[in-house]
Amino acid sequence: MDMTKLKTPIQVFFSVLICCLLCACQANNTKNAVQEQSNLSEHEVNIQAYLPIVVNNDIEDATFSLIFLDNDTIPELVVLDRYWDSYSVYTIKNNSAVCIIDSITTVEMSYFEKQNIISTFFRWNGGGDEGGYANRYYQLEQYSEPLTDDFTPSFEFTYSAVYDINGEWTGEGIKEYYKKGEKIDETTYNRIFIDFNISENEDVSCFSENIQHFTKDEILTYLSAEVAEEN
């Protein structure tokens, strides 16, 4: 067999293969760039819907933050009344701001990013090992109306210190676990976190140092700038 006759066809084959691979990479990069631009555009178009919520808010000590609570590219707006420790949260549906959490009072509200789950923390008798506290979790897709203090948590953990007849702490406490108001055991409780693909330590405060948070004037400026960029 004359190898010189095969050399040219082989070279042509590899040249065509390389061109195809380069074209595929270029197409993939273009697709990613278009997707990123689309996500950015969606963010800019929709975030202006929060302006009326902020403008009409008359809470004296209100603080605002933007979090990614559900699994889309539009951040949710959190409004905190620091005087009453009351939290409200808004999302955007059909280009309009919609309240999904209405004035829940808690020591601190946290959330699991893009999992649509929030947690609230409560304490009594001073909290800590010698007092009592509770962590309540709400999976927002389980509620058809805006969440309030009256709603039963999706799941919950409580701790209450045990005292002797003299009112002294015994060094022990009672732990209880609940799912939708019904008492469950610890194993079943821990399984809930596995089922939701979250960890107790993964929740983030709605006003942590790494979250964008603003005064009323600051968020008005921020949202107005987003609108100006879009226009």
JSON list of C-alpha atoms in Angstrom, two decimals:
[
{"chain": "A", "resi": 1, "resn": "MET", "atom": "CA", "xyz": [0.00, 0.00, 0.00]},
{"chain": "A", "resi": 2, "resn": "ASP", "atom": "CA", "xyz": [1.28, 3.48, -0.94]},
{"chain": "A", "resi": 3, "resn": "MET", "atom": "CA", "xyz": [1.33, 5.40, 2.37]},
{"chain": "A", "resi": 4, "resn": "THR", "atom": "CA", "xyz": [1.93, 8.70, 0.57]},
{"chain": "A", "resi": 5, "resn": "LYS", "atom": "CA", "xyz": [-1.53, 8.35, -1.02]},
{"chain": "A", "resi": 6, "resn": "LEU", "atom": "CA", "xyz": [-3.14, 7.96, 2.43]},
{"chain": "A", "resi": 7, "resn": "LYS", "atom": "CA", "xyz": [-1.32, 10.86, 4.03]},
{"chain": "A", "resi": 8, "resn": "THR", "atom": "CA", "xyz": [-3.30, 13.62, 2.34]},
{"chain": "A", "resi": 9, "resn": "PRO", "atom": "CA", "xyz": [-6.80, 12.21, 3.14]},
{"chain": "A", "resi": 10, "resn": "ILE", "atom": "CA", "xyz": [-5.79, 11.68, 6.78]},
{"chain": "A", "resi": 11, "resn": "GLN", "atom": "CA", "xyz": [-4.55, 15.25, 7.05]},
{"chain": "A", "resi": 12, "resn": "VAL", "atom": "CA", "xyz": [-7.79, 16.52, 5.56]},
{"chain": "A", "resi": 13, "resn": "PHE", "atom": "CA", "xyz": [-9.82, 14.41, 8.02]},
{"chain": "A", "resi": 14, "resn": "PHE", "atom": "CA", "xyz": [-8.02, 15.81, 11.07]},
{"chain": "A", "resi": 15, "resn": "SER", "atom": "CA", "xyz": [-8.26, 19.36, 9.75]},
{"chain": "A", "resi": 16, "resn": "VAL", "atom": "CA", "xyz": [-12.02, 18.99, 9.35]},
{"chain": "A", "resi": 17, "resn": "LEU", "atom": "CA", "xyz": [-12.30, 17.43, 12.84]},
{"chain": "A", "resi": 18, "resn": "ILE", "atom": "CA", "xyz": [-10.40, 20.31, 14.45]},
{"chain": "A", "resi": 19, "resn": "CYS", "atom": "CA", "xyz": [-12.60, 22.86, 12.67]},
{"chain": "A", "resi": 20, "resn": "CYS", "atom": "CA", "xyz": [-15.73, 21.09, 13.91]},
{"chain": "A", "resi": 21, "resn": "LEU", "atom": "CA", "xyz": [-14.45, 21.10, 17.49]},
{"chain": "A", "resi": 22, "resn": "LEU", "atom": "CA", "xyz": [-13.56, 24.79, 17.32]},
{"chain": "A", "resi": 23, "resn": "CYS", "atom": "CA", "xyz": [-16.98, 25.63, 15.91]},
{"chain": "A", "resi": 24, "resn": "ALA", "atom": "CA", "xyz": [-18.67, 23.64, 18.68]},
{"chain": "A", "resi": 25, "resn": "CYS", "atom": "CA", "xyz": [-16.67, 25.47, 21.36]},
{"chain": "A", "resi": 26, "resn": "GLN", "atom": "CA", "xyz": [-17.46, 28.80, 19.79]},
{"chain": "A", "resi": 27, "resn": "ALA", "atom": "CA", "xyz": [-21.17, 27.94, 19.64]},
{"chain": "A", "resi": 28, "resn": "ASN", "atom": "CA", "xyz": [-21.16, 26.86, 23.29]},
{"chain": "A", "resi": 29, "resn": "ASN", "atom": "CA", "xyz": [-19.40, 30.06, 24.38]},
{"chain": "A", "resi": 30, "resn": "THR", "atom": "CA", "xyz": [-21.88, 32.13, 22.42]},
{"chain": "A", "resi": 31, "resn": "LYS", "atom": "CA", "xyz": [-24.78, 30.27, 24.02]},
{"chain": "A", "resi": 32, "resn": "ASN", "atom": "CA", "xyz": [-23.34, 30.88, 27.51]},
{"chain": "A", "resi": 33, "resn": "ALA", "atom": "CA", "xyz": [-22.80, 34.56, 26.77]},
{"chain": "A", "resi": 34, "resn": "VAL", "atom": "CA", "xyz": [-26.36, 34.94, 25.53]},
{"chain": "A", "resi": 35, "resn": "GLN", "atom": "CA", "xyz": [-27.70, 33.14, 28.63]},
{"chain": "A", "resi": 36, "resn": "GLU", "atom": "CA", "xyz": [-25.67, 35.38, 30.96]},
{"chain": "A", "resi": 37, "resn": "GLN", "atom": "CA", "xyz": [-26.89, 38.48, 29.15]},
{"chain": "A", "resi": 38, "resn": "SER", "atom": "CA", "xyz": [-30.47, 37.19, 29.33]},
{"chain": "A", "resi": 39, "resn": "ASN", "atom": "CA", "xyz": [-30.20, 36.66, 33.09]},
{"chain": "A", "resi": 40, "resn": "LEU", "atom": "CA", "xyz": [-28.74, 40.12, 33.58]},
{"chain": "A", "resi": 41, "resn": "SER", "atom": "CA", "xyz": [-31.44, 41.69, 31.46]},
{"chain": "A", "resi": 42, "resn": "GLU", "atom": "CA", "xyz": [-34.15, 39.84, 33.40]},
{"chain": "A", "resi": 43, "resn": "HIS", "atom": "CA", "xyz": [-32.71, 41.16, 36.66]},
{"chain": "A", "resi": 44, "resn": "GLU", "atom": "CA", "xyz": [-32.62, 44.75, 35.43]},
{"chain": "A", "resi": 45, "resn": "VAL", "atom": "CA", "xyz": [-36.11, 44.71, 33.98]},
{"chain": "A", "resi": 46, "resn": "ASN", "atom": "CA", "xyz": [-37.83, 43.18, 37.01]},
{"chain": "A", "resi": 47, "resn": "ILE", "atom": "CA", "xyz": [-36.08, 44.69, 40.02]},
{"chain": "A", "resi": 48, "resn": "GLN", "atom": "CA", "xyz": [-37.71, 48.07, 39.43]},
{"chain": "A", "resi": 49, "resn": "ALA", "atom": "CA", "xyz": [-41.01, 46.50, 40.54]},
{"chain": "A", "resi": 50, "resn": "TYR", "atom": "CA", "xyz": [-39.80, 46.89, 44.15]},
{"chain": "A", "resi": 51, "resn": "LEU", "atom": "CA", "xyz": [-39.74, 50.70, 43.93]},
{"chain": "A", "resi": 52, "resn": "PRO", "atom": "CA", "xyz": [-43.40, 51.21, 45.01]},
{"chain": "A", "resi": 53, "resn": "ILE", "atom": "CA", "xyz": [-42.87, 48.92, 48.02]},
{"chain": "A", "resi": 54, "resn": "VAL", "atom": "CA", "xyz": [-39.93, 51.01, 49.19]},
{"chain": "A", "resi": 55, "resn": "VAL", "atom": "CA", "xyz": [-41.45, 54.39, 48.35]},
{"chain": "A", "resi": 56, "resn": "ASN", "atom": "CA", "xyz": [-44.68, 53.61, 50.22]},
{"chain": "A", "resi": 57, "resn": "ASN", "atom": "CA", "xyz": [-42.92, 52.11, 53.24]},
{"chain": "A", "resi": 58, "resn": "ASP", "atom": "CA", "xyz": [-43.35, 54.42, 56.26]},
{"chain": "A", "resi": 59, "resn": "ILE", "atom": "CA", "xyz": [-41.51, 52.33, 58.88]},
{"chain": "A", "resi": 60, "resn": "GLU", "atom": "CA", "xyz": [-39.16, 54.69, 60.71]},
{"chain": "A", "resi": 61, "resn": "ASP", "atom": "CA", "xyz": [-36.38, 52.18, 61.34]},
{"chain": "A", "resi": 62, "resn": "ALA", "atom": "CA", "xyz": [-36.79, 50.10, 58.19]},
{"chain": "A", "resi": 63, "resn": "THR", "atom": "CA", "xyz": [-33.79, 48.31, 56.72]},
{"chain": "A", "resi": 64, "resn": "PHE", "atom": "CA", "xyz": [-33.80, 46.57, 53.35]},
{"chain": "A", "resi": 65, "resn": "SER", "atom": "CA", "xyz": [-31.84, 43.72, 51.80]},
{"chain": "A", "resi": 66, "resn": "LEU", "atom": "CA", "xyz": [-31.80, 41.72, 48.58]},
{"chain": "A", "resi": 67, "resn": "ILE", "atom": "CA", "xyz": [-31.48, 37.94, 48.81]},
{"chain": "A", "resi": 68, "resn": "PHE", "atom": "CA", "xyz": [-31.76, 35.01, 46.41]},
{"chain": "A", "resi": 69, "resn": "LEU", "atom": "CA", "xyz": [-34.44, 32.97, 48.13]},
{"chain": "A", "resi": 70, "resn": "ASP", "atom": "CA", "xyz": [-35.95, 31.02, 45.25]},
{"chain": "A", "resi": 71, "resn": "ASN", "atom": "CA", "xyz": [-34.19, 29.46, 42.29]},
{"chain": "A", "resi": 72, "resn": "ASP", "atom": "CA", "xyz": [-34.28, 32.28, 39.74]},
{"chain": "A", "resi": 73, "resn": "THR", "atom": "CA", "xyz": [-32.11, 35.27, 38.85]},
{"chain": "A", "resi": 74, "resn": "ILE", "atom": "CA", "xyz": [-34.34, 37.89, 40.51]},
{"chain": "A", "resi": 75, "resn": "PRO", "atom": "CA", "xyz": [-33.47, 38.77, 44.12]},
{"chain": "A", "resi": 76, "resn": "GLU", "atom": "CA", "xyz": [-36.17, 38.92, 46.79]},
{"chain": "A", "resi": 77, "resn": "LEU", "atom": "CA", "xyz": [-36.64, 42.12, 48.80]},
{"chain": "A", "resi": 78, "resn": "VAL", "atom": "CA", "xyz": [-36.51, 41.85, 52.61]},
{"chain": "A", "resi": 79, "resn": "VAL", "atom": "CA", "xyz": [-37.94, 44.65, 54.75]},
{"chain": "A", "resi": 80, "resn": "LEU", "atom": "CA", "xyz": [-37.01, 44.68, 58.44]},
{"chain": "A", "resi": 81, "resn": "ASP", "atom": "CA", "xyz": [-38.72, 46.85, 61.04]},
{"chain": "A", "resi": 82, "resn": "ARG", "atom": "CA", "xyz": [-35.89, 46.99, 63.57]},
{"chain": "A", "resi": 83, "resn": "TYR", "atom": "CA", "xyz": [-38.08, 48.47, 66.31]},
{"chain": "A", "resi": 84, "resn": "TRP", "atom": "CA", "xyz": [-40.41, 45.45, 66.36]},
{"chain": "A", "resi": 85, "resn": "ASP", "atom": "CA", "xyz": [-37.98, 42.88, 64.85]},
{"chain": "A", "resi": 86, "resn": "SER", "atom": "CA", "xyz": [-40.59, 42.27, 62.16]},
{"chain": "A", "resi": 87, "resn": "TYR", "atom": "CA", "xyz": [-39.66, 40.87, 58.74]},
{"chain": "A", "resi": 88, "resn": "SER", "atom": "CA", "xyz": [-41.54, 41.04, 55.43]},
{"chain": "A", "resi": 89, "resn": "VAL", "atom": "CA", "xyz": [-40.34, 39.56, 52.15]},
{"chain": "A", "resi": 90, "resn": "TYR", "atom": "CA", "xyz": [-41.39, 40.32, 48.58]},
{"chain": "A", "resi": 91, "resn": "THR", "atom": "CA", "xyz": [-40.77, 38.53, 45.31]},
{"chain": "A", "resi": 92, "resn": "ILE", "atom": "CA", "xyz": [-41.64, 39.40, 41.72]},
{"chain": "A", "resi": 93, "resn": "LYS", "atom": "CA", "xyz": [-44.34, 37.67, 39.72]},
{"chain": "A", "resi": 94, "resn": "ASN", "atom": "CA", "xyz": [-45.55, 38.89, 36.33]},
{"chain": "A", "resi": 95, "resn": "ASN", "atom": "CA", "xyz": [-43.37, 42.00, 36.74]},
{"chain": "A", "resi": 96, "resn": "SER", "atom": "CA", "xyz": [-45.13, 43.01, 39.97]},
{"chain": "A", "resi": 97, "resn": "ALA", "atom": "CA", "xyz": [-43.94, 42.86, 43.58]},
{"chain": "A", "resi": 98, "resn": "VAL", "atom": "CA", "xyz": [-45.84, 40.27, 45.64]},
{"chain": "A", "resi": 99, "resn": "CYS", "atom": "CA", "xyz": [-45.66, 39.80, 49.42]},
{"chain": "A", "resi": 100, "resn": "ILE", "atom": "CA", "xyz": [-44.71, 36.24, 50.41]},
{"chain": "A", "resi": 101, "resn": "ILE", "atom": "CA", "xyz": [-43.87, 36.86, 54.09]},
{"chain": "A", "resi": 102, "resn": "ASP", "atom": "CA", "xyz": [-45.98, 39.37, 55.98]},
{"chain": "A", "resi": 103, "resn": "SER", "atom": "CA", "xyz": [-44.54, 40.83, 59.18]},
{"chain": "A", "resi": 104, "resn": "ILE", "atom": "CA", "xyz": [-43.13, 37.79, 60.98]},
{"chain": "A", "resi": 105, "resn": "THR", "atom": "CA", "xyz": [-41.66, 38.82, 64.34]},
{"chain": "A", "resi": 106, "resn": "THR", "atom": "CA", "xyz": [-38.48, 36.97, 65.26]},
{"chain": "A", "resi": 107, "resn": "VAL", "atom": "CA", "xyz": [-35.07, 37.51, 66.85]},
{"chain": "A", "resi": 108, "resn": "GLU", "atom": "CA", "xyz": [-33.52, 36.80, 63.45]},
{"chain": "A", "resi": 109, "resn": "MET", "atom": "CA", "xyz": [-34.69, 35.55, 60.08]},
{"chain": "A", "resi": 110, "resn": "SER", "atom": "CA", "xyz": [-32.34, 33.49, 57.93]},
{"chain": "A", "resi": 111, "resn": "TYR", "atom": "CA", "xyz": [-32.72, 31.68, 54.62]},
{"chain": "A", "resi": 112, "resn": "PHE", "atom": "CA", "xyz": [-31.29, 28.84, 52.56]},
{"chain": "A", "resi": 113, "resn": "GLU", "atom": "CA", "xyz": [-30.09, 30.33, 49.29]},
{"chain": "A", "resi": 114, "resn": "LYS", "atom": "CA", "xyz": [-32.17, 29.31, 46.26]},
{"chain": "A", "resi": 115, "resn": "GLN", "atom": "CA", "xyz": [-33.98, 26.63, 48.29]},
{"chain": "A", "resi": 116, "resn": "ASN", "atom": "CA", "xyz": [-37.09, 28.73, 49.06]},
{"chain": "A", "resi": 117, "resn": "ILE", "atom": "CA", "xyz": [-36.75, 27.93, 52.78]},
{"chain": "A", "resi": 118, "resn": "ILE", "atom": "CA", "xyz": [-36.52, 30.47, 55.60]},
{"chain": "A", "resi": 119, "resn": "SER", "atom": "CA", "xyz": [-35.78, 29.94, 59.27]},
{"chain": "A", "resi": 120, "resn": "THR", "atom": "CA", "xyz": [-36.74, 32.01, 62.32]},
{"chain": "A", "resi": 121, "resn": "PHE", "atom": "CA", "xyz": [-35.19, 31.99, 65.77]},
{"chain": "A", "resi": 122, "resn": "PHE", "atom": "CA", "xyz": [-36.96, 32.53, 69.10]},
{"chain": "A", "resi": 123, "resn": "ARG", "atom": "CA", "xyz": [-35.80, 32.46, 72.70]},
{"chain": "A", "resi": 124, "resn": "TRP", "atom": "CA", "xyz": [-37.36, 32.72, 76.16]},
{"chain": "A", "resi": 125, "resn": "ASN", "atom": "CA", "xyz": [-36.18, 32.74, 79.79]},
{"chain": "A", "resi": 126, "resn": "GLY", "atom": "CA", "xyz": [-32.95, 34.28, 78.55]},
{"chain": "A", "resi": 127, "resn": "GLY", "atom": "CA", "xyz": [-32.35, 31.63, 75.93]},
{"chain": "A", "resi": 128, "resn": "GLY", "atom": "CA", "xyz": [-29.27, 29.43, 75.92]},
{"chain": "A", "resi": 129, "resn": "ASP", "atom": "CA", "xyz": [-28.82, 26.17, 77.85]},
{"chain": "A", "resi": 130, "resn": "GLU", "atom": "CA", "xyz": [-30.47, 27.61, 80.98]},
{"chain": "A", "resi": 131, "resn": "GLY", "atom": "CA", "xyz": [-33.45, 29.02, 79.11]},
{"chain": "A", "resi": 132, "resn": "GLY", "atom": "CA", "xyz": [-35.34, 28.03, 76.02]},
{"chain": "A", "resi": 133, "resn": "TYR", "atom": "CA", "xyz": [-35.19, 28.58, 72.27]},
{"chain": "A", "resi": 134, "resn": "ALA", "atom": "CA", "xyz": [-36.67, 27.39, 69.00]},
{"chain": "A", "resi": 135, "resn": "ASN", "atom": "CA", "xyz": [-35.70, 27.18, 65.35]},
{"chain": "A", "resi": 136, "resn": "ARG", "atom": "CA", "xyz": [-38.67, 27.21, 62.99]},
{"chain": "A", "resi": 137, "resn": "TYR", "atom": "CA", "xyz": [-38.37, 26.43, 59.29]},
{"chain": "A", "resi": 138, "resn": "TYR", "atom": "CA", "xyz": [-40.82, 27.31, 56.53]},
{"chain": "A", "resi": 139, "resn": "GLN", "atom": "CA", "xyz": [-40.68, 25.79, 53.05]},
{"chain": "A", "resi": 140, "resn": "LEU", "atom": "CA", "xyz": [-42.52, 28.55, 51.22]},
{"chain": "A", "resi": 141, "resn": "GLU", "atom": "CA", "xyz": [-43.93, 26.38, 48.45]},
{"chain": "A", "resi": 142, "resn": "GLN", "atom": "CA", "xyz": [-46.04, 24.66, 51.12]},
{"chain": "A", "resi": 143, "resn": "TYR", "atom": "CA", "xyz": [-48.02, 27.85, 51.78]},
{"chain": "A", "resi": 144, "resn": "SER", "atom": "CA", "xyz": [-50.61, 29.29, 49.40]},
{"chain": "A", "resi": 145, "resn": "GLU", "atom": "CA", "xyz": [-50.85, 32.64, 51.20]},
{"chain": "A", "resi": 146, "resn": "PRO", "atom": "CA", "xyz": [-48.30, 35.15, 52.53]},
{"chain": "A", "resi": 147, "resn": "LEU", "atom": "CA", "xyz": [-46.58, 33.70, 55.58]},
{"chain": "A", "resi": 148, "resn": "THR", "atom": "CA", "xyz": [-47.47, 35.23, 58.98]},
{"chain": "A", "resi": 149, "resn": "ASP", "atom": "CA", "xyz": [-46.85, 34.47, 62.66]},
{"chain": "A", "resi": 150, "resn": "ASP", "atom": "CA", "xyz": [-50.06, 32.41, 62.68]},
{"chain": "A", "resi": 151, "resn": "PHE", "atom": "CA", "xyz": [-48.78, 29.76, 60.26]},
{"chain": "A", "resi": 152, "resn": "THR", "atom": "CA", "xyz": [-47.52, 26.37, 61.44]},
{"chain": "A", "resi": 153, "resn": "PRO", "atom": "CA", "xyz": [-43.84, 25.82, 60.56]},
{"chain": "A", "resi": 154, "resn": "SER", "atom": "CA", "xyz": [-42.92, 23.13, 58.04]},
{"chain": "A", "resi": 155, "resn": "PHE", "atom": "CA", "xyz": [-40.62, 21.72, 60.72]},
{"chain": "A", "resi": 156, "resn": "GLU", "atom": "CA", "xyz": [-39.31, 22.93, 64.07]},
{"chain": "A", "resi": 157, "resn": "PHE", "atom": "CA", "xyz": [-36.84, 22.28, 66.87]},
{"chain": "A", "resi": 158, "resn": "THR", "atom": "CA", "xyz": [-37.36, 23.47, 70.48]},
{"chain": "A", "resi": 159, "resn": "TYR", "atom": "CA", "xyz": [-35.21, 23.33, 73.59]},
{"chain": "A", "resi": 160, "resn": "SER", "atom": "CA", "xyz": [-36.44, 23.98, 77.14]},
{"chain": "A", "resi": 161, "resn": "ALA", "atom": "CA", "xyz": [-34.14, 23.89, 80.17]},
{"chain": "A", "resi": 162, "resn": "VAL", "atom": "CA", "xyz": [-35.19, 21.66, 83.09]},
{"chain": "A", "resi": 163, "resn": "TYR", "atom": "CA", "xyz": [-35.25, 23.12, 86.62]},
{"chain": "A", "resi": 164, "resn": "ASP", "atom": "CA", "xyz": [-35.41, 21.40, 90.03]},
{"chain": "A", "resi": 165, "resn": "ILE", "atom": "CA", "xyz": [-37.94, 22.17, 92.79]},
{"chain": "A", "resi": 166, "resn": "ASN", "atom": "CA", "xyz": [-35.73, 25.04, 93.97]},
{"chain": "A", "resi": 167, "resn": "GLY", "atom": "CA", "xyz": [-35.80, 26.68, 90.57]},
{"chain": "A", "resi": 168, "resn": "GLU", "atom": "CA", "xyz": [-32.20, 25.74, 89.80]},
{"chain": "A", "resi": 169, "resn": "TRP", "atom": "CA", "xyz": [-31.16, 24.51, 86.37]},
{"chain": "A", "resi": 170, "resn": "THR", "atom": "CA", "xyz": [-30.45, 20.78, 86.44]},
{"chain": "A", "resi": 171, "resn": "GLY", "atom": "CA", "xyz": [-27.91, 20.96, 83.64]},
{"chain": "A", "resi": 172, "resn": "GLU", "atom": "CA", "xyz": [-30.34, 19.26, 81.31]},
{"chain": "A", "resi": 173, "resn": "GLY", "atom": "CA", "xyz": [-32.95, 20.32, 78.79]},
{"chain": "A", "resi": 174, "resn": "ILE", "atom": "CA", "xyz": [-35.81, 18.84, 76.81]},
{"chain": "A", "resi": 175, "resn": "LYS", "atom": "CA", "xyz": [-35.43, 18.75, 73.03]},
{"chain": "A", "resi": 176, "resn": "GLU", "atom": "CA", "xyz": [-38.51, 18.35, 70.90]},
{"chain": "A", "resi": 177, "resn": "TYR", "atom": "CA", "xyz": [-38.99, 18.03, 67.15]},
{"chain": "A", "resi": 178, "resn": "TYR", "atom": "CA", "xyz": [-42.03, 18.80, 65.01]},
{"chain": "A", "resi": 179, "resn": "LYS", "atom": "CA", "xyz": [-43.18, 18.46, 61.42]},
{"chain": "A", "resi": 180, "resn": "LYS", "atom": "CA", "xyz": [-46.20, 20.61, 60.50]},
{"chain": "A", "resi": 181, "resn": "GLY", "atom": "CA", "xyz": [-47.15, 20.80, 64.16]},
{"chain": "A", "resi": 182, "resn": "GLU", "atom": "CA", "xyz": [-46.92, 17.06, 64.83]},
{"chain": "A", "resi": 183, "resn": "LYS", "atom": "CA", "xyz": [-44.23, 15.77, 67.21]},
{"chain": "A", "resi": 184, "resn": "ILE", "atom": "CA", "xyz": [-41.60, 13.56, 65.57]},
{"chain": "A", "resi": 185, "resn": "ASP", "atom": "CA", "xyz": [-38.38, 11.91, 66.70]},
{"chain": "A", "resi": 186, "resn": "GLU", "atom": "CA", "xyz": [-34.88, 13.27, 66.12]},
{"chain": "A", "resi": 187, "resn": "THR", "atom": "CA", "xyz": [-34.09, 10.81, 63.33]},
{"chain": "A", "resi": 188, "resn": "THR", "atom": "CA", "xyz": [-37.17, 11.83, 61.35]},
{"chain": "A", "resi": 189, "resn": "TYR", "atom": "CA", "xyz": [-36.33, 15.49, 61.96]},
{"chain": "A", "resi": 190, "resn": "ASN", "atom": "CA", "xyz": [-32.78, 15.07, 60.66]},
{"chain": "A", "resi": 191, "resn": "ARG", "atom": "CA", "xyz": [-34.13, 13.24, 57.63]},
{"chain": "A", "resi": 192, "resn": "ILE", "atom": "CA", "xyz": [-36.09, 16.35, 56.64]},
{"chain": "A", "resi": 193, "resn": "PHE", "atom": "CA", "xyz": [-32.85, 18.25, 56.06]},
{"chain": "A", "resi": 194, "resn": "ILE", "atom": "CA", "xyz": [-31.56, 15.43, 53.88]},
{"chain": "A", "resi": 195, "resn": "ASP", "atom": "CA", "xyz": [-34.78, 15.38, 51.87]},
{"chain": "A", "resi": 196, "resn": "PHE", "atom": "CA", "xyz": [-34.57, 19.13, 51.28]},
{"chain": "A", "resi": 197, "resn": "ASN", "atom": "CA", "xyz": [-30.83, 18.85, 50.50]},
{"chain": "A", "resi": 198, "resn": "ILE", "atom": "CA", "xyz": [-29.91, 21.44, 53.13]},
{"chain": "A", "resi": 199, "resn": "SER", "atom": "CA", "xyz": [-27.91, 21.55, 56.35]},
{"chain": "A", "resi": 200, "resn": "GLU", "atom": "CA", "xyz": [-28.79, 23.30, 59.61]},
{"chain": "A", "resi": 201, "resn": "ASN", "atom": "CA", "xyz": [-25.55, 25.27, 59.32]},
{"chain": "A", "resi": 202, "resn": "GLU", "atom": "CA", "xyz": [-26.17, 26.51, 55.77]},
{"chain": "A", "resi": 203, "resn": "ASP", "atom": "CA", "xyz": [-28.79, 29.15, 56.54]},
{"chain": "A", "resi": 204, "resn": "VAL", "atom": "CA", "xyz": [-27.68, 32.76, 56.17]},
{"chain": "A", "resi": 205, "resn": "SER", "atom": "CA", "xyz": [-29.02, 35.81, 58.01]},
{"chain": "A", "resi": 206, "resn": "CYS", "atom": "CA", "xyz": [-31.06, 38.10, 55.77]},
{"chain": "A", "resi": 207, "resn": "PHE", "atom": "CA", "xyz": [-28.81, 40.89, 57.02]},
{"chain": "A", "resi": 208, "resn": "SER", "atom": "CA", "xyz": [-25.42, 39.20, 57.24]},
{"chain": "A", "resi": 209, "resn": "GLU", "atom": "CA", "xyz": [-22.29, 41.11, 56.28]},
{"chain": "A", "resi": 210, "resn": "ASN", "atom": "CA", "xyz": [-22.20, 39.36, 52.89]},
{"chain": "A", "resi": 211, "resn": "ILE", "atom": "CA", "xyz": [-25.75, 40.38, 51.93]},
{"chain": "A", "resi": 212, "resn": "GLN", "atom": "CA", "xyz": [-26.60, 43.64, 50.19]},
{"chain": "A", "resi": 213, "resn": "HIS", "atom": "CA", "xyz": [-28.52, 45.73, 52.72]},
{"chain": "A", "resi": 214, "resn": "PHE", "atom": "CA", "xyz": [-29.61, 49.36, 52.60]},
{"chain": "A", "resi": 215, "resn": "THR", "atom": "CA", "xyz": [-31.36, 52.22, 54.31]},
{"chain": "A", "resi": 216, "resn": "LYS", "atom": "CA", "xyz": [-34.47, 53.50, 52.56]},
{"chain": "A", "resi": 217, "resn": "ASP", "atom": "CA", "xyz": [-32.57, 56.26, 50.77]},
{"chain": "A", "resi": 218, "resn": "GLU", "atom": "CA", "xyz": [-29.81, 53.88, 49.76]},
{"chain": "A", "resi": 219, "resn": "ILE", "atom": "CA", "xyz": [-32.11, 51.28, 48.23]},
{"chain": "A", "resi": 220, "resn": "LEU", "atom": "CA", "xyz": [-34.12, 53.95, 46.42]},
{"chain": "A", "resi": 221, "resn": "THR", "atom": "CA", "xyz": [-30.86, 55.14, 44.88]},
{"chain": "A", "resi": 222, "resn": "TYR", "atom": "CA", "xyz": [-29.84, 51.58, 44.04]},
{"chain": "A", "resi": 223, "resn": "LEU", "atom": "CA", "xyz": [-33.15, 50.62, 42.43]},
{"chain": "A", "resi": 224, "resn": "SER", "atom": "CA", "xyz": [-33.34, 53.91, 40.53]},
{"chain": "A", "resi": 225, "resn": "ALA", "atom": "CA", "xyz": [-29.84, 53.32, 39.19]},
{"chain": "A", "resi": 226, "resn": "GLU", "atom": "CA", "xyz": [-30.89, 49.87, 37.98]},
{"chain": "A", "resi": 227, "resn": "VAL", "atom": "CA", "xyz": [-33.84, 51.42, 36.14]},
{"chain": "A", "resi": 228, "resn": "ALA", "atom": "CA", "xyz": [-31.64, 54.15, 34.65]},
{"chain": "A", "resi": 229, "resn": "GLU", "atom": "CA", "xyz": [-29.17, 51.54, 33.36]},
{"chain": "A", "resi": 230, "resn": "GLU", "atom": "CA", "xyz": [-32.00, 49.66, 31.69]},
{"chain": "A", "resi": 231, "resn": "ASN", "atom": "CA", "xyz": [-33.30, 52.81, 30.01]}
]
